[in-house]
mmCIF file of N, CA and C in Angstrom:
data_model
loop_
_atom_site.group_PDB
_atom_site.id
_atom_site.type_symbol
_atom_site.label_atom_id
_atom_site.label_comp_id
_atom_site.label_asym_id
_atom_site.label_seq_id
_atom_site.Cartn_x
_atom_site.Cartn_y
_atom_site.Cartn_z
ATOM 1 N N MET M 535 51.950 91.554 -51.189
ATOM 2 C CA MET M 535 50.717 90.815 -51.358
ATOM 3 C C MET M 535 50.349 90.146 -50.031
ATOM 4 N N ILE M 536 49.086 90.244 -49.654
ATOM 5 C CA ILE M 536 48.612 89.657 -48.411
ATOM 6 C C ILE M 536 48.333 88.172 -48.627
ATOM 7 N N LYS M 537 48.894 87.362 -47.743
ATOM 8 C CA LYS M 537 48.701 85.919 -47.827
ATOM 9 C C LYS M 537 47.327 85.561 -47.251
ATOM 10 N N LYS M 538 46.526 84.811 -48.026
ATOM 11 C CA LYS M 538 45.207 84.406 -47.566
ATOM 12 C C LYS M 538 45.334 83.320 -46.513
ATOM 13 N N GLU M 539 44.550 83.456 -45.447
ATOM 14 C CA GLU M 539 44.544 82.484 -44.367
ATOM 15 C C GLU M 539 43.955 81.161 -44.868
ATOM 16 N N ARG M 540 44.663 80.055 -44.663
ATOM 17 C CA ARG M 540 44.193 78.739 -45.105
ATOM 18 C C ARG M 540 43.476 77.990 -43.987
ATOM 19 N N ILE M 541 44.014 78.087 -42.777
ATOM 20 C CA ILE M 541 43.411 77.442 -41.613
ATOM 21 C C ILE M 541 42.863 78.551 -40.718
ATOM 22 N N HIS M 542 41.596 78.431 -40.339
ATOM 23 C CA HIS M 542 40.938 79.473 -39.551
ATOM 24 C C HIS M 542 40.559 78.938 -38.177
ATOM 25 N N LEU M 543 40.844 79.715 -37.132
ATOM 26 C CA LEU M 543 40.398 79.418 -35.779
ATOM 27 C C LEU M 543 39.280 80.390 -35.436
ATOM 28 N N GLY M 544 38.146 79.843 -35.053
ATOM 29 C CA GLY M 544 37.013 80.671 -34.661
ATOM 30 C C GLY M 544 36.447 80.191 -33.344
ATOM 31 N N LEU M 545 35.504 80.939 -32.810
ATOM 32 C CA LEU M 545 34.876 80.564 -31.553
ATOM 33 C C LEU M 545 33.466 80.064 -31.821
ATOM 34 N N GLY M 546 33.032 79.133 -31.007
ATOM 35 C CA GLY M 546 31.684 78.592 -31.100
ATOM 36 C C GLY M 546 31.265 78.060 -29.743
ATOM 37 N N TYR M 547 30.114 77.429 -29.698
ATOM 38 C CA TYR M 547 29.599 76.847 -28.461
ATOM 39 C C TYR M 547 29.266 75.387 -28.688
ATOM 40 N N ASP M 548 29.534 74.555 -27.684
ATOM 41 C CA ASP M 548 29.171 73.141 -27.789
ATOM 42 C C ASP M 548 27.734 72.952 -27.307
ATOM 43 N N CYS M 549 27.295 71.703 -27.207
ATOM 44 C CA CYS M 549 25.911 71.411 -26.829
ATOM 45 C C CYS M 549 25.595 71.775 -25.382
ATOM 46 N N THR M 550 26.610 72.026 -24.559
ATOM 47 C CA THR M 550 26.388 72.453 -23.175
ATOM 48 C C THR M 550 26.569 73.958 -23.018
ATOM 49 N N ASN M 551 26.652 74.653 -24.143
ATOM 50 C CA ASN M 551 26.827 76.111 -24.187
ATOM 51 C C ASN M 551 28.189 76.556 -23.657
ATOM 52 N N LYS M 552 29.184 75.670 -23.727
ATOM 53 C CA LYS M 552 30.561 75.984 -23.331
ATOM 54 C C LYS M 552 31.292 76.560 -24.549
ATOM 55 N N LEU M 553 32.047 77.610 -24.330
ATOM 56 C CA LEU M 553 32.812 78.228 -25.404
ATOM 57 C C LEU M 553 33.927 77.294 -25.867
ATOM 58 N N VAL M 554 34.020 77.058 -27.172
ATOM 59 C CA VAL M 554 35.029 76.175 -27.750
ATOM 60 C C VAL M 554 35.692 76.874 -28.928
ATOM 61 N N THR M 555 36.821 76.336 -29.354
ATOM 62 C CA THR M 555 37.504 76.804 -30.554
ATOM 63 C C THR M 555 37.163 75.855 -31.693
ATOM 64 N N VAL M 556 36.799 76.419 -32.834
ATOM 65 C CA VAL M 556 36.493 75.614 -34.015
ATOM 66 C C VAL M 556 37.577 75.903 -35.049
ATOM 67 N N VAL M 557 38.236 74.858 -35.523
ATOM 68 C CA VAL M 557 39.275 75.009 -36.534
ATOM 69 C C VAL M 557 38.717 74.490 -37.854
ATOM 70 N N SER M 558 38.958 75.241 -38.927
ATOM 71 C CA SER M 558 38.456 74.822 -40.237
ATOM 72 C C SER M 558 39.448 75.218 -41.322
ATOM 73 N N ASN M 559 39.311 74.572 -42.470
ATOM 74 C CA ASN M 559 40.138 74.873 -43.632
ATOM 75 C C ASN M 559 39.329 75.795 -44.537
ATOM 76 N N THR M 560 39.829 76.978 -44.812
ATOM 77 C CA THR M 560 39.055 77.983 -45.552
ATOM 78 C C THR M 560 38.883 77.651 -47.021
ATOM 79 N N ASN M 561 39.734 76.814 -47.598
ATOM 80 C CA ASN M 561 39.588 76.506 -49.022
ATOM 81 C C ASN M 561 38.850 75.194 -49.258
ATOM 82 N N GLY M 562 38.244 74.628 -48.211
ATOM 83 C CA GLY M 562 37.430 73.440 -48.359
ATOM 84 C C GLY M 562 38.184 72.127 -48.364
ATOM 85 N N ALA M 563 39.486 72.177 -48.330
ATOM 86 C CA ALA M 563 40.275 70.937 -48.304
ATOM 87 C C ALA M 563 40.209 70.328 -46.913
ATOM 88 N N GLY M 564 40.657 69.092 -46.792
ATOM 89 C CA GLY M 564 40.637 68.406 -45.509
ATOM 90 C C GLY M 564 41.673 68.942 -44.541
ATOM 91 N N LEU M 565 41.381 68.770 -43.263
ATOM 92 C CA LEU M 565 42.310 69.145 -42.204
ATOM 93 C C LEU M 565 43.143 67.945 -41.800
ATOM 94 N N THR M 566 44.382 68.194 -41.452
ATOM 95 C CA THR M 566 45.227 67.155 -40.875
ATOM 96 C C THR M 566 45.591 67.576 -39.456
ATOM 97 N N LEU M 567 46.042 66.629 -38.648
ATOM 98 C CA LEU M 567 46.503 66.986 -37.305
ATOM 99 C C LEU M 567 47.677 67.953 -37.369
ATOM 100 N N ALA M 568 48.509 67.822 -38.394
ATOM 101 C CA ALA M 568 49.639 68.743 -38.561
ATOM 102 C C ALA M 568 49.140 70.159 -38.827
ATOM 103 N N ASP M 569 48.077 70.309 -39.637
ATOM 104 C CA ASP M 569 47.491 71.630 -39.879
ATOM 105 C C ASP M 569 47.037 72.267 -38.574
ATOM 106 N N ILE M 570 46.322 71.475 -37.770
ATOM 107 C CA ILE M 570 45.800 71.980 -36.498
ATOM 108 C C ILE M 570 46.946 72.334 -35.557
ATOM 109 N N HIS M 571 47.921 71.450 -35.442
ATOM 110 C CA HIS M 571 49.085 71.690 -34.578
ATOM 111 C C HIS M 571 49.803 72.983 -34.970
ATOM 112 N N ASN M 572 50.109 73.120 -36.249
ATOM 113 C CA ASN M 572 50.878 74.276 -36.710
ATOM 114 C C ASN M 572 50.116 75.583 -36.496
ATOM 115 N N LYS M 573 48.800 75.579 -36.697
ATOM 116 C CA LYS M 573 48.015 76.795 -36.485
ATOM 117 C C LYS M 573 47.986 77.172 -35.014
ATOM 118 N N LEU M 574 47.862 76.192 -34.107
ATOM 119 C CA LEU M 574 47.873 76.485 -32.676
ATOM 120 C C LEU M 574 49.214 77.036 -32.225
ATOM 121 N N VAL M 575 50.303 76.484 -32.749
ATOM 122 C CA VAL M 575 51.632 76.990 -32.406
ATOM 123 C C VAL M 575 51.801 78.409 -32.933
ATOM 124 N N GLU M 576 51.375 78.633 -34.163
ATOM 125 C CA GLU M 576 51.475 79.965 -34.776
ATOM 126 C C GLU M 576 50.616 80.985 -34.035
ATOM 127 N N GLN M 577 49.399 80.604 -33.677
ATOM 128 C CA GLN M 577 48.447 81.538 -33.073
ATOM 129 C C GLN M 577 48.693 81.773 -31.585
ATOM 130 N N TYR M 578 48.933 80.679 -30.833
ATOM 131 C CA TYR M 578 49.013 80.775 -29.376
ATOM 132 C C TYR M 578 50.357 80.386 -28.788
ATOM 133 N N GLY M 579 51.293 79.959 -29.608
ATOM 134 C CA GLY M 579 52.580 79.522 -29.091
ATOM 135 C C GLY M 579 52.554 78.102 -28.558
ATOM 136 N N GLY M 580 51.478 77.383 -28.798
ATOM 137 C CA GLY M 580 51.356 75.997 -28.343
ATOM 138 C C GLY M 580 50.375 75.879 -27.206
ATOM 139 N N GLY M 581 50.399 74.732 -26.547
ATOM 140 C CA GLY M 581 49.482 74.447 -25.450
ATOM 141 C C GLY M 581 49.049 73.000 -25.525
ATOM 142 N N VAL M 582 48.131 72.629 -24.646
ATOM 143 C CA VAL M 582 47.598 71.267 -24.632
ATOM 144 C C VAL M 582 46.110 71.359 -24.940
ATOM 145 N N TYR M 583 45.703 70.711 -26.012
ATOM 146 C CA TYR M 583 44.327 70.785 -26.489
ATOM 147 C C TYR M 583 43.782 69.392 -26.748
ATOM 148 N N ALA M 584 42.479 69.259 -26.667
ATOM 149 C CA ALA M 584 41.781 68.036 -27.049
ATOM 150 C C ALA M 584 40.984 68.360 -28.303
ATOM 151 N N VAL M 585 41.200 67.592 -29.355
ATOM 152 C CA VAL M 585 40.474 67.791 -30.610
ATOM 153 C C VAL M 585 39.352 66.762 -30.651
ATOM 154 N N ILE M 586 38.134 67.220 -30.822
ATOM 155 C CA ILE M 586 36.969 66.349 -30.844
ATOM 156 C C ILE M 586 36.534 66.163 -32.292
ATOM 157 N N VAL M 587 36.459 64.919 -32.724
ATOM 158 C CA VAL M 587 35.992 64.593 -34.072
ATOM 159 C C VAL M 587 34.686 63.836 -33.921
ATOM 160 N N ASN M 588 33.624 64.359 -34.503
ATOM 161 C CA ASN M 588 32.315 63.722 -34.448
ATOM 162 C C ASN M 588 32.246 62.688 -35.570
ATOM 163 N N ALA M 589 32.355 61.415 -35.209
ATOM 164 C CA ALA M 589 32.304 60.329 -36.190
ATOM 165 C C ALA M 589 30.906 59.707 -36.133
ATOM 166 N N ASN M 590 30.030 60.182 -37.011
ATOM 167 C CA ASN M 590 28.652 59.693 -37.034
ATOM 168 C C ASN M 590 28.598 58.247 -37.479
ATOM 169 N N SER M 591 27.746 57.480 -36.860
ATOM 170 C CA SER M 591 27.588 56.059 -37.148
ATOM 171 C C SER M 591 27.190 55.833 -38.603
ATOM 172 N N GLY M 592 27.983 55.028 -39.303
ATOM 173 C CA GLY M 592 27.652 54.656 -40.674
ATOM 174 C C GLY M 592 27.940 55.713 -41.714
ATOM 175 N N GLU M 593 28.485 56.852 -41.316
ATOM 176 C CA GLU M 593 28.734 57.935 -42.271
ATOM 177 C C GLU M 593 30.228 58.029 -42.568
ATOM 178 N N LEU M 594 30.611 57.824 -43.817
ATOM 179 C CA LEU M 594 31.999 57.954 -44.226
ATOM 180 C C LEU M 594 32.177 59.280 -44.958
ATOM 181 N N VAL M 595 33.304 59.931 -44.736
ATOM 182 C CA VAL M 595 33.578 61.214 -45.378
ATOM 183 C C VAL M 595 34.939 61.150 -46.071
ATOM 184 N N ASP M 596 35.114 61.998 -47.080
ATOM 185 C CA ASP M 596 36.390 62.078 -47.784
ATOM 186 C C ASP M 596 37.409 62.919 -47.044
ATOM 187 N N LYS M 597 36.913 63.877 -46.245
ATOM 188 C CA LYS M 597 37.815 64.783 -45.549
ATOM 189 C C LYS M 597 37.116 65.345 -44.325
ATOM 190 N N ILE M 598 37.906 65.817 -43.390
ATOM 191 C CA ILE M 598 37.386 66.521 -42.225
ATOM 192 C C ILE M 598 37.581 68.001 -42.497
ATOM 193 N N SER M 599 36.483 68.730 -42.553
ATOM 194 C CA SER M 599 36.580 70.146 -42.891
ATOM 195 C C SER M 599 36.666 71.035 -41.660
ATOM 196 N N SER M 600 36.210 70.536 -40.494
ATOM 197 C CA SER M 600 36.330 71.325 -39.272
ATOM 198 C C SER M 600 36.340 70.395 -38.063
ATOM 199 N N ALA M 601 36.872 70.891 -36.972
ATOM 200 C CA ALA M 601 36.928 70.131 -35.727
ATOM 201 C C ALA M 601 36.759 71.101 -34.572
ATOM 202 N N THR M 602 36.230 70.584 -33.473
ATOM 203 C CA THR M 602 36.045 71.370 -32.258
ATOM 204 C C THR M 602 37.194 71.071 -31.311
ATOM 205 N N MET M 603 37.715 72.118 -30.666
ATOM 206 C CA MET M 603 38.852 71.942 -29.758
ATOM 207 C C MET M 603 38.537 72.534 -28.399
ATOM 208 N N TYR M 604 38.990 71.843 -27.380
ATOM 209 C CA TYR M 604 38.897 72.316 -26.003
ATOM 210 C C TYR M 604 40.311 72.457 -25.463
ATOM 211 N N GLU M 605 40.526 73.456 -24.594
ATOM 212 C CA GLU M 605 41.786 73.487 -23.860
ATOM 213 C C GLU M 605 41.726 72.341 -22.859
ATOM 214 N N ALA M 606 42.810 71.636 -22.675
ATOM 215 C CA ALA M 606 42.820 70.453 -21.813
ATOM 216 C C ALA M 606 42.361 70.790 -20.396
ATOM 217 N N ASP M 607 42.725 71.941 -19.878
ATOM 218 C CA ASP M 607 42.311 72.341 -18.529
ATOM 219 C C ASP M 607 40.794 72.435 -18.407
ATOM 220 N N ASP M 608 40.111 72.762 -19.497
ATOM 221 C CA ASP M 608 38.653 72.879 -19.465
ATOM 222 C C ASP M 608 37.974 71.519 -19.341
ATOM 223 N N LEU M 609 38.673 70.445 -19.666
ATOM 224 C CA LEU M 609 38.089 69.111 -19.597
ATOM 225 C C LEU M 609 38.346 68.408 -18.282
ATOM 226 N N LEU M 610 39.284 68.917 -17.502
ATOM 227 C CA LEU M 610 39.628 68.278 -16.241
ATOM 228 C C LEU M 610 38.657 68.695 -15.151
ATOM 229 N N CYS M 611 38.276 67.755 -14.323
ATOM 230 C CA CYS M 611 37.406 68.044 -13.178
ATOM 231 C C CYS M 611 38.263 68.050 -11.921
ATOM 232 N N TYR M 612 38.115 69.085 -11.147
ATOM 233 C CA TYR M 612 38.861 69.177 -9.898
ATOM 234 C C TYR M 612 37.903 68.979 -8.739
ATOM 235 N N ASP M 613 38.295 68.139 -7.790
ATOM 236 C CA ASP M 613 37.480 67.898 -6.608
ATOM 237 C C ASP M 613 37.874 68.934 -5.559
ATOM 238 N N ASP M 614 36.904 69.735 -5.117
ATOM 239 C CA ASP M 614 37.180 70.804 -4.158
ATOM 240 C C ASP M 614 37.240 70.319 -2.735
ATOM 241 N N GLU M 615 37.019 69.055 -2.485
ATOM 242 C CA GLU M 615 37.026 68.538 -1.111
ATOM 243 C C GLU M 615 38.418 68.351 -0.586
#
């Protein structure tokens, strides 16, 4: 029997048109940091990532269904001088 994927990693674009990874829970349940960590280790063997959570002003939610992730190297600015 094929095991259904519970946590999905997909590709998307942020507001600056930069390619990002979007992690989501396929059964609609909330995501935990442990879910995200375990999927990254399983998929890529680990790494250093920044998880961005959009916390809208005044809006409370019961669960986080998806989050945007950047590789840490993509967020660092290097001075070429």
